[in-house]
Structures are given as C-alpha cells and as structure tokens.
Coordinates of C-alpha atoms and ligand atoms in Angstrom, one line a residue:
M1 CA -108.7 -117.3 -106.0
A2 CA -112.0 -119.0 -107.3
V3 CA -112.7 -122.1 -106.9
A4 CA -113.2 -124.6 -109.2
Q5 CA -117.3 -125.8 -109.0
P6 CA -118.4 -129.2 -108.7
E7 CA -119.6 -131.5 -111.4
A8 CA -122.6 -130.7 -113.5
G9 CA -125.0 -133.4 -112.8
L10 CA -125.0 -133.8 -109.4
V11 CA -126.1 -130.1 -107.9
P12 CA -130.1 -130.3 -106.2
P13 CA -132.3 -127.6 -108.6
A14 CA -130.9 -124.3 -109.2
S15 CA -133.5 -122.9 -106.8
A16 CA -132.2 -124.1 -104.1
S17 CA -130.5 -121.2 -102.6
R18 CA -127.8 -122.4 -100.3
I19 CA -127.9 -118.8 -98.9
R20 CA -130.4 -118.0 -95.5
C21 CA -132.6 -115.5 -94.9
T22 CA -132.3 -114.5 -91.8
V23 CA -136.1 -111.9 -92.4
D24 CA -139.7 -113.7 -94.0
L25 CA -140.0 -111.7 -97.2
D26 CA -143.6 -112.5 -97.1
R27 CA -145.1 -111.0 -94.2
D28 CA -146.4 -107.5 -93.7
G29 CA -144.3 -105.4 -91.2
K30 CA -141.0 -103.8 -91.5
R31 CA -138.0 -106.0 -90.9
H32 CA -134.3 -105.5 -90.8
G33 CA -132.2 -109.1 -91.3
N34 CA -129.7 -110.7 -93.4
L35 CA -128.8 -112.8 -96.4
I36 CA -126.5 -116.2 -94.9
V37 CA -123.8 -116.9 -97.2
P38 CA -121.9 -119.7 -96.5
H39 CA -117.9 -118.8 -96.2
S40 CA -116.1 -121.2 -94.5
R41 CA -112.1 -121.0 -94.8
N42 CA -108.8 -121.1 -92.9
E43 CA -109.9 -117.3 -91.1
S44 CA -113.2 -119.1 -89.6
A45 CA -114.2 -123.2 -90.7
W46 CA -118.0 -122.2 -89.7
G47 CA -117.9 -119.1 -90.9
C48 CA -120.5 -117.1 -93.2
I49 CA -121.0 -113.3 -94.7
Q50 CA -123.5 -111.0 -93.6
V51 CA -125.5 -109.5 -96.3
P52 CA -127.8 -106.9 -94.6
I53 CA -131.1 -106.3 -96.2
T54 CA -134.7 -105.3 -94.9
V55 CA -138.5 -105.7 -96.0
V56 CA -141.4 -103.4 -95.6
R57 CA -144.8 -104.8 -96.8
G58 CA -148.5 -103.3 -96.4
G59 CA -150.7 -104.8 -98.0
P60 CA -151.4 -106.3 -101.7
G61 CA -149.6 -103.9 -104.2
P62 CA -146.0 -104.4 -106.4
T63 CA -143.2 -105.6 -105.1
I64 CA -140.5 -103.6 -105.9
L65 CA -136.6 -104.1 -105.0
L66 CA -133.9 -101.6 -104.5
T67 CA -130.4 -102.4 -104.9
G68 CA -126.9 -101.3 -103.8
G69 CA -123.4 -102.1 -103.7
S70 CA -123.2 -104.5 -106.8
H71 CA -120.2 -102.8 -106.8
G72 CA -117.9 -102.2 -103.7
D73 CA -117.0 -98.9 -104.9
E74 CA -120.3 -96.6 -105.5
Y75 CA -121.7 -94.4 -103.4
E76 CA -124.5 -93.1 -103.8
G77 CA -127.0 -96.1 -103.9
P78 CA -125.9 -97.8 -101.3
V79 CA -125.8 -94.9 -99.1
A80 CA -129.6 -93.2 -100.4
L81 CA -130.8 -97.5 -99.7
I82 CA -129.5 -97.6 -96.0
K83 CA -131.3 -93.7 -95.6
L84 CA -134.6 -95.9 -97.2
A85 CA -134.6 -98.9 -95.0
R86 CA -134.6 -97.1 -92.2
A87 CA -136.6 -94.3 -92.8
L88 CA -139.6 -96.5 -94.8
D89 CA -142.7 -96.4 -92.8
P90 CA -144.5 -99.9 -93.0
S91 CA -147.9 -98.0 -93.0
R92 CA -147.3 -95.8 -95.9
V93 CA -146.7 -98.9 -97.9
K94 CA -149.2 -101.0 -100.1
G95 CA -147.2 -103.4 -101.3
R96 CA -143.9 -104.2 -100.8
V97 CA -140.1 -102.8 -100.9
I98 CA -137.3 -105.1 -100.7
V99 CA -133.8 -103.0 -99.4
V100 CA -130.1 -104.8 -100.5
P101 CA -128.3 -101.6 -100.0
S102 CA -124.5 -103.2 -100.2
M103 CA -124.8 -106.4 -102.0
N104 CA -121.8 -107.3 -102.4
L105 CA -120.3 -106.7 -99.5
P106 CA -117.0 -108.0 -99.7
A107 CA -116.3 -105.7 -101.9
V108 CA -118.2 -102.7 -100.2
R109 CA -115.7 -103.3 -97.4
D110 CA -113.0 -102.9 -99.6
A111 CA -114.4 -99.9 -101.6
T112 CA -113.4 -102.8 -104.8
R113 CA -115.5 -103.1 -107.8
L114 CA -114.7 -106.5 -108.2
S115 CA -114.7 -109.0 -105.1
P116 CA -112.2 -109.4 -103.0
L117 CA -113.2 -113.4 -102.5
D118 CA -113.1 -114.2 -105.7
G119 CA -112.7 -111.3 -107.5
L120 CA -115.9 -111.9 -109.4
N121 CA -117.6 -108.1 -111.2
M122 CA -121.0 -109.4 -109.6
N123 CA -122.9 -107.0 -112.1
R124 CA -121.7 -109.8 -115.0
I125 CA -122.6 -113.5 -113.9
F126 CA -126.7 -113.2 -113.6
P127 CA -127.8 -114.8 -112.7
G128 CA -125.4 -117.1 -110.5
R129 CA -125.0 -119.9 -109.8
R130 CA -125.8 -121.9 -106.2
D131 CA -122.5 -124.1 -106.0
G132 CA -120.7 -121.2 -107.2
T133 CA -118.2 -118.8 -105.2
V134 CA -118.9 -116.1 -102.8
T135 CA -120.1 -113.9 -105.8
S136 CA -122.3 -116.7 -107.1
M137 CA -124.0 -117.7 -104.7
I138 CA -125.4 -113.9 -103.6
A139 CA -126.6 -113.7 -107.5
H140 CA -128.7 -116.2 -107.6
Y141 CA -130.3 -116.0 -104.6
V142 CA -131.1 -112.5 -105.4
F143 CA -132.2 -113.2 -108.6
H144 CA -134.2 -116.2 -107.6
E145 CA -135.1 -115.6 -104.4
L146 CA -135.7 -111.2 -105.4
V147 CA -135.9 -111.0 -108.3
R148 CA -139.1 -113.4 -108.7
R149 CA -141.2 -111.3 -105.4
A150 CA -141.0 -108.4 -107.5
D151 CA -142.6 -106.2 -110.6
V152 CA -139.9 -103.6 -110.7
V153 CA -136.0 -103.9 -110.3
V154 CA -134.0 -101.1 -109.7
D155 CA -130.0 -101.3 -109.2
L156 CA -128.1 -98.1 -108.5
H157 CA -124.9 -98.1 -109.5
S158 CA -122.5 -95.2 -110.1
G159 CA -119.1 -94.6 -112.1
G160 CA -116.7 -96.5 -109.1
K161 CA -113.1 -94.9 -109.1
T162 CA -112.3 -95.9 -112.3
L163 CA -115.1 -93.6 -114.2
D164 CA -117.8 -90.5 -113.7
F165 CA -121.1 -90.2 -114.8
V166 CA -122.9 -86.9 -115.6
P167 CA -125.8 -88.4 -113.0
S168 CA -127.9 -90.5 -114.6
V169 CA -131.4 -93.1 -114.6
V170 CA -129.9 -95.6 -116.9
M171 CA -132.4 -98.4 -119.2
H172 CA -131.9 -100.1 -121.7
E173 CA -133.6 -100.3 -125.8
L174 CA -136.0 -103.3 -124.9
E175 CA -137.4 -105.5 -127.8
D176 CA -141.7 -105.5 -125.9
P177 CA -143.1 -101.8 -126.5
A178 CA -145.6 -102.5 -124.2
L179 CA -142.3 -102.6 -121.4
M180 CA -140.7 -100.0 -123.4
E181 CA -143.7 -97.9 -122.4
R182 CA -143.7 -98.8 -119.0
T183 CA -139.5 -98.8 -118.5
L184 CA -139.9 -95.2 -120.3
A185 CA -142.8 -93.3 -118.2
A186 CA -140.9 -95.1 -115.2
L187 CA -137.9 -93.3 -116.0
R188 CA -138.9 -89.4 -116.6
T189 CA -139.9 -89.7 -113.2
F190 CA -136.9 -90.4 -111.4
G191 CA -135.8 -86.5 -111.3
S192 CA -132.0 -86.8 -112.6
P193 CA -130.5 -84.2 -114.7
L194 CA -129.8 -86.6 -118.1
A195 CA -132.2 -90.0 -118.1
L196 CA -130.3 -92.1 -120.5
V197 CA -131.3 -95.8 -123.2
L198 CA -127.9 -96.7 -123.1
K199 CA -126.9 -99.5 -125.5
E200 CA -124.2 -101.8 -123.6
L201 CA -120.8 -102.6 -125.2
D202 CA -121.3 -106.0 -123.4
N203 CA -124.7 -106.9 -121.2
E204 CA -124.1 -111.0 -120.4
G205 CA -124.4 -111.6 -117.1
M206 CA -126.1 -108.2 -116.4
L207 CA -128.4 -108.1 -114.1
D208 CA -130.0 -105.3 -116.3
T209 CA -130.4 -108.0 -118.7
V210 CA -132.0 -111.1 -116.7
V211 CA -134.5 -109.2 -115.6
E212 CA -135.5 -107.4 -119.0
E213 CA -135.5 -111.2 -120.1
S214 CA -138.0 -112.3 -117.6
G215 CA -140.4 -109.5 -118.8
R216 CA -140.2 -106.8 -115.0
V217 CA -139.3 -103.7 -115.0
F218 CA -135.7 -103.4 -114.7
L219 CA -134.2 -99.6 -114.6
S220 CA -130.4 -98.8 -113.4
T221 CA -128.3 -95.1 -112.5
E222 CA -125.0 -93.9 -113.2
L223 CA -125.0 -91.4 -110.0
G224 CA -121.9 -90.0 -110.3
G225 CA -118.7 -91.9 -109.8
C226 CA -114.9 -90.8 -108.5
G227 CA -114.9 -93.9 -106.6
T228 CA -116.6 -91.1 -104.2
T229 CA -120.0 -88.9 -103.9
T230 CA -121.5 -84.8 -103.4
P231 CA -124.2 -83.7 -101.4
E232 CA -125.7 -83.3 -105.0
R233 CA -125.7 -86.6 -106.1
I234 CA -126.8 -88.1 -103.2
A235 CA -129.4 -85.4 -103.0
I236 CA -130.3 -86.6 -106.6
A237 CA -130.6 -90.5 -105.6
D238 CA -132.7 -90.0 -102.9
R239 CA -134.9 -87.8 -104.9
G240 CA -135.3 -91.0 -107.7
V241 CA -135.4 -93.6 -105.0
H242 CA -138.6 -91.6 -104.1
N243 CA -140.0 -90.8 -106.9
L244 CA -139.6 -94.2 -108.5
L245 CA -141.6 -95.5 -104.4
C246 CA -144.5 -92.9 -105.6
H247 CA -144.7 -93.7 -109.4
F248 CA -145.5 -97.2 -108.7
G249 CA -147.6 -97.0 -105.9
V250 CA -145.8 -98.5 -103.0
V251 CA -145.3 -95.5 -100.9
D252 CA -148.0 -93.3 -101.0
A253 CA -146.7 -90.0 -100.9
E254 CA -145.8 -87.0 -103.6
P255 CA -142.9 -87.3 -105.6
W256 CA -140.5 -84.8 -105.1
A257 CA -140.2 -81.9 -108.4
G258 CA -135.9 -82.8 -109.6
A259 CA -133.6 -79.1 -109.3
V260 CA -133.4 -79.3 -113.5
P261 CA -135.5 -80.9 -116.4
T262 CA -134.5 -84.2 -117.2
R263 CA -132.8 -84.4 -120.8
L264 CA -134.1 -87.5 -121.9
M265 CA -130.1 -89.4 -124.2
H266 CA -129.6 -92.2 -125.6
T267 CA -126.4 -93.8 -127.2
P268 CA -126.9 -94.6 -129.9
D269 CA -123.8 -96.8 -131.5
E270 CA -120.3 -97.5 -130.8
D271 CA -119.2 -94.0 -132.2
S272 CA -121.2 -92.9 -128.7
F273 CA -118.2 -94.2 -126.5
L274 CA -113.7 -92.9 -126.8
T275 CA -111.6 -95.8 -126.7
A276 CA -108.0 -95.5 -125.4
E277 CA -105.8 -95.2 -127.6
E278 CA -102.1 -94.7 -125.6
A279 CA -100.7 -95.5 -122.4
G280 CA -99.8 -91.6 -120.7
L281 CA -101.5 -88.8 -118.3
C282 CA -105.0 -87.5 -118.7
E283 CA -104.9 -84.0 -119.4
P284 CA -109.2 -82.9 -119.8
L285 CA -109.7 -80.5 -122.2
V286 CA -114.1 -80.6 -121.7
E287 CA -115.9 -81.2 -118.6
L288 CA -117.9 -83.4 -118.2
G289 CA -122.2 -82.6 -119.1
A290 CA -120.6 -80.0 -122.0
E291 CA -122.1 -80.5 -125.2
V292 CA -119.1 -81.2 -128.2
A293 CA -119.0 -81.0 -131.4
A294 CA -117.5 -84.0 -133.9
G295 CA -114.2 -83.9 -133.6
T296 CA -113.7 -81.8 -131.2
P297 CA -110.8 -83.2 -129.2
V298 CA -111.8 -84.7 -125.1
F299 CA -108.7 -86.0 -123.4
R300 CA -105.1 -85.1 -124.4
I301 CA -102.1 -88.1 -123.2
H302 CA -98.7 -87.5 -121.9
S303 CA -96.8 -89.5 -122.0
F304 CA -94.6 -89.2 -119.4
E305 CA -91.4 -92.2 -120.5
R306 CA -92.0 -89.7 -123.7
P307 CA -91.8 -85.7 -122.8
E308 CA -89.9 -85.3 -126.2
L309 CA -93.5 -86.8 -128.0
E310 CA -96.1 -84.8 -128.5
P311 CA -99.1 -86.2 -126.4
A312 CA -102.2 -88.7 -128.5
V313 CA -105.5 -86.5 -128.8
S314 CA -108.5 -88.3 -128.3
V315 CA -111.8 -86.2 -130.4
A316 CA -115.2 -87.2 -130.0
R317 CA -117.2 -89.2 -133.1
R318 CA -120.2 -88.1 -132.6
A319 CA -122.1 -83.9 -131.6
G320 CA -123.4 -84.8 -128.3
V321 CA -123.1 -84.2 -123.8
L322 CA -119.5 -85.1 -122.9
Y323 CA -121.7 -87.8 -120.4
S324 CA -118.8 -89.8 -118.8
R325 CA -115.0 -89.4 -118.7
H326 CA -112.4 -91.6 -117.5
A327 CA -111.6 -90.8 -113.7
P328 CA -108.2 -91.3 -113.0
G329 CA -105.0 -89.2 -114.4
L330 CA -103.2 -92.9 -115.6
V331 CA -104.6 -93.9 -118.3
H332 CA -104.3 -97.1 -119.8
R333 CA -104.6 -98.2 -123.9
G334 CA -107.5 -100.0 -124.1
D335 CA -109.7 -98.4 -121.5
C336 CA -112.7 -96.2 -121.6
L337 CA -111.7 -92.3 -122.4
A338 CA -115.4 -91.6 -122.3
V339 CA -118.5 -91.3 -123.2
I340 CA -120.5 -89.4 -125.4
A341 CA -124.9 -89.2 -125.4
V342 CA -127.1 -87.7 -127.6
D343 CA -130.8 -86.6 -127.5
Y344 CA -133.1 -89.6 -127.7
A345 CA -135.4 -89.1 -130.9
G346 CA -137.1 -92.0 -130.9
A347 CA -138.3 -89.9 -127.4
A348 CA -140.9 -87.7 -129.2
T349 CA -143.0 -90.1 -130.7
R350 CA -143.7 -91.7 -128.0
P351 CA -146.4 -90.7 -124.9
Ligands
CA1 CA1 -121.1 -100.0 -111.5

C-alpha cells in the first residue's frame, strides 16, 4: 500500500507542492475548480485525483478555510459545505471563503475513514509531504497553500462508522490566552447543542495541531456519526457554518439562533474516555446525551462465543454527559466505548 519515499535531500523546498489548483485563489469573484493530484497507476498512466475546491472572494477582509471529508465516512460537513459552495454570493462576501468539502476525496468515494489508496488517516499526517502518497500530498497542499492564506480554519468532522456524538463544535485548550479567547468566542457562536473543549488522547499529525501552532483560530466539529446523518444534524452543520461566517464578518448576514442553548463542556483528563476491555456484543445502557453519575453502567459486553459467562460491564469513571459512544454492535478490546463530557468550569471566568 504505502509507497516508498524518495531519500531526504533529493526533494525540492517544502512549499513546492506537486498539486495544481485549477482556479486562482487570490482574485475577486467566485470560482469552482479542482486540486489536481498526480496519481500515476496501472489503471491510468497519466491519471490524477481531482479534489473539488470553491473560492469566493469579495475584496479585502479575513480568509476562512472550510474543510470536510478528511475522513470519508463522515457526512454533515461535506453536505453542508457542498450546499454552501453553491449558495455563496460573492457580492455578500467581505474577504474570502475557501471551501474544500471532500478533502480526502478517495476516502469519500469509498465511504472509508482512511484513504483506500495508501491506507493513511489524513488527520494524522499533517503537515504532509510534497513527495508523499496521495493523502500526504493533499495534506501538504492544504497546509502550505490554503492554511497559509487563511485567518480562520474550520475542519468539519463527525464520528464516522464507528462512533456517534452529541452534535458539537470542538476546540482544544490553548496555551496562548488571546488565541484561546478568540477561539472560545467563535465556538459559542456555532449554535450546536454542545460545545467542547477537548483533550485529545493523541494529537500528533492533526490539522488542528498544525493550525493551532501557527497561531490561527481553529475549530473542528463532531456533528454525529454512525456513517450516516439526519435532518437535525445537517441543520446544525448549516447553521454553524453560517454563524461562523457571520461571526468573522466574512458574509454580510445575521446569525441563526440555535434550537437549544449551547452547553459548554470539556474532557478534562483520561477518565473521560472509556475503553473496551473485552470483545463482544454491545448492549448500550445509556442514551447518547444522557447524564451519568460516576459508576453508572454504560455498556454491557456479552460474549457471543461463551454465552454462559457474565457480561463485562463498563462504568462511567466520572459524572457528566454521555458525549460519544461506540456505534457498531460488535466491539473489540481497545475500542473507544464512550466519552463523558463535564461542564467547563473555566468558562465562568472567561468573558
Ligand atoms: Ca473524524
């Protein structure tokens, strides 16, 4: 699967992407085009992958980069962004909106989390490599050509086929207090039922990490999951994207009110994450979004090979809200079973 990399020292400067964009990113007006990713293979000697991109520019103002489809089995983001790309009116834009609804196009085409071409997880390989495989080349282009043009980056995710989430907008705890304040202010405008300050178990190679380290505002989302979507979740995605464009002054419009007030929460430490200790069949005991106490049983896991055994019971290690849970009925040891979010106390002291 993975292609051997050329030796270090033979490659041109990091900024020289091998990807060509068919539209001018820097001119006023609205253009739909593609990122042309070279992909020579047995089936297509001089072939390429074409990743759709839309740019809308209306004079001076901030640039917001909106991406979806980093994982190919997540749908709210790509659907909302495809709709937005069609709807955006350049006469209402002050600044620039760059939209890439299906960043990992090969994965979107196959409805898989990882790219079927090289087995890579796009959101674990940033800032990518100009001389890497297809996924890595796209990541490299996104970081060096798109993020570097942007003031604000929003990467829309959801749980894919294996997780389900209370629809939420997500940021990380940031060391820079000014960037933390700006990001929190944007987080509050999104209008999802839950807004999360997330502690990642592993943030190496995420788009989030490289954008945050560059000092730009970065937001992500977890808008649902189970490899599908719902009208309610699409509406949350549509509203969130619209409200962020309003918040940053990129479009001349009024924000849309959320159906319920946003509850600001976080995952303070590893006790928020429940990992399966046994393989088996999942019996969920708590609905997504429900309140749990410390010690509340969240899942029973039944042995389908040894039905005479008592099921393993996974209990919440802290009180809070069942923010995410394992989606498939079959679970393996080491799978993420559930995430418990708690109210964000830090928010009380923040403006
Ligand atoms: Ca994801």
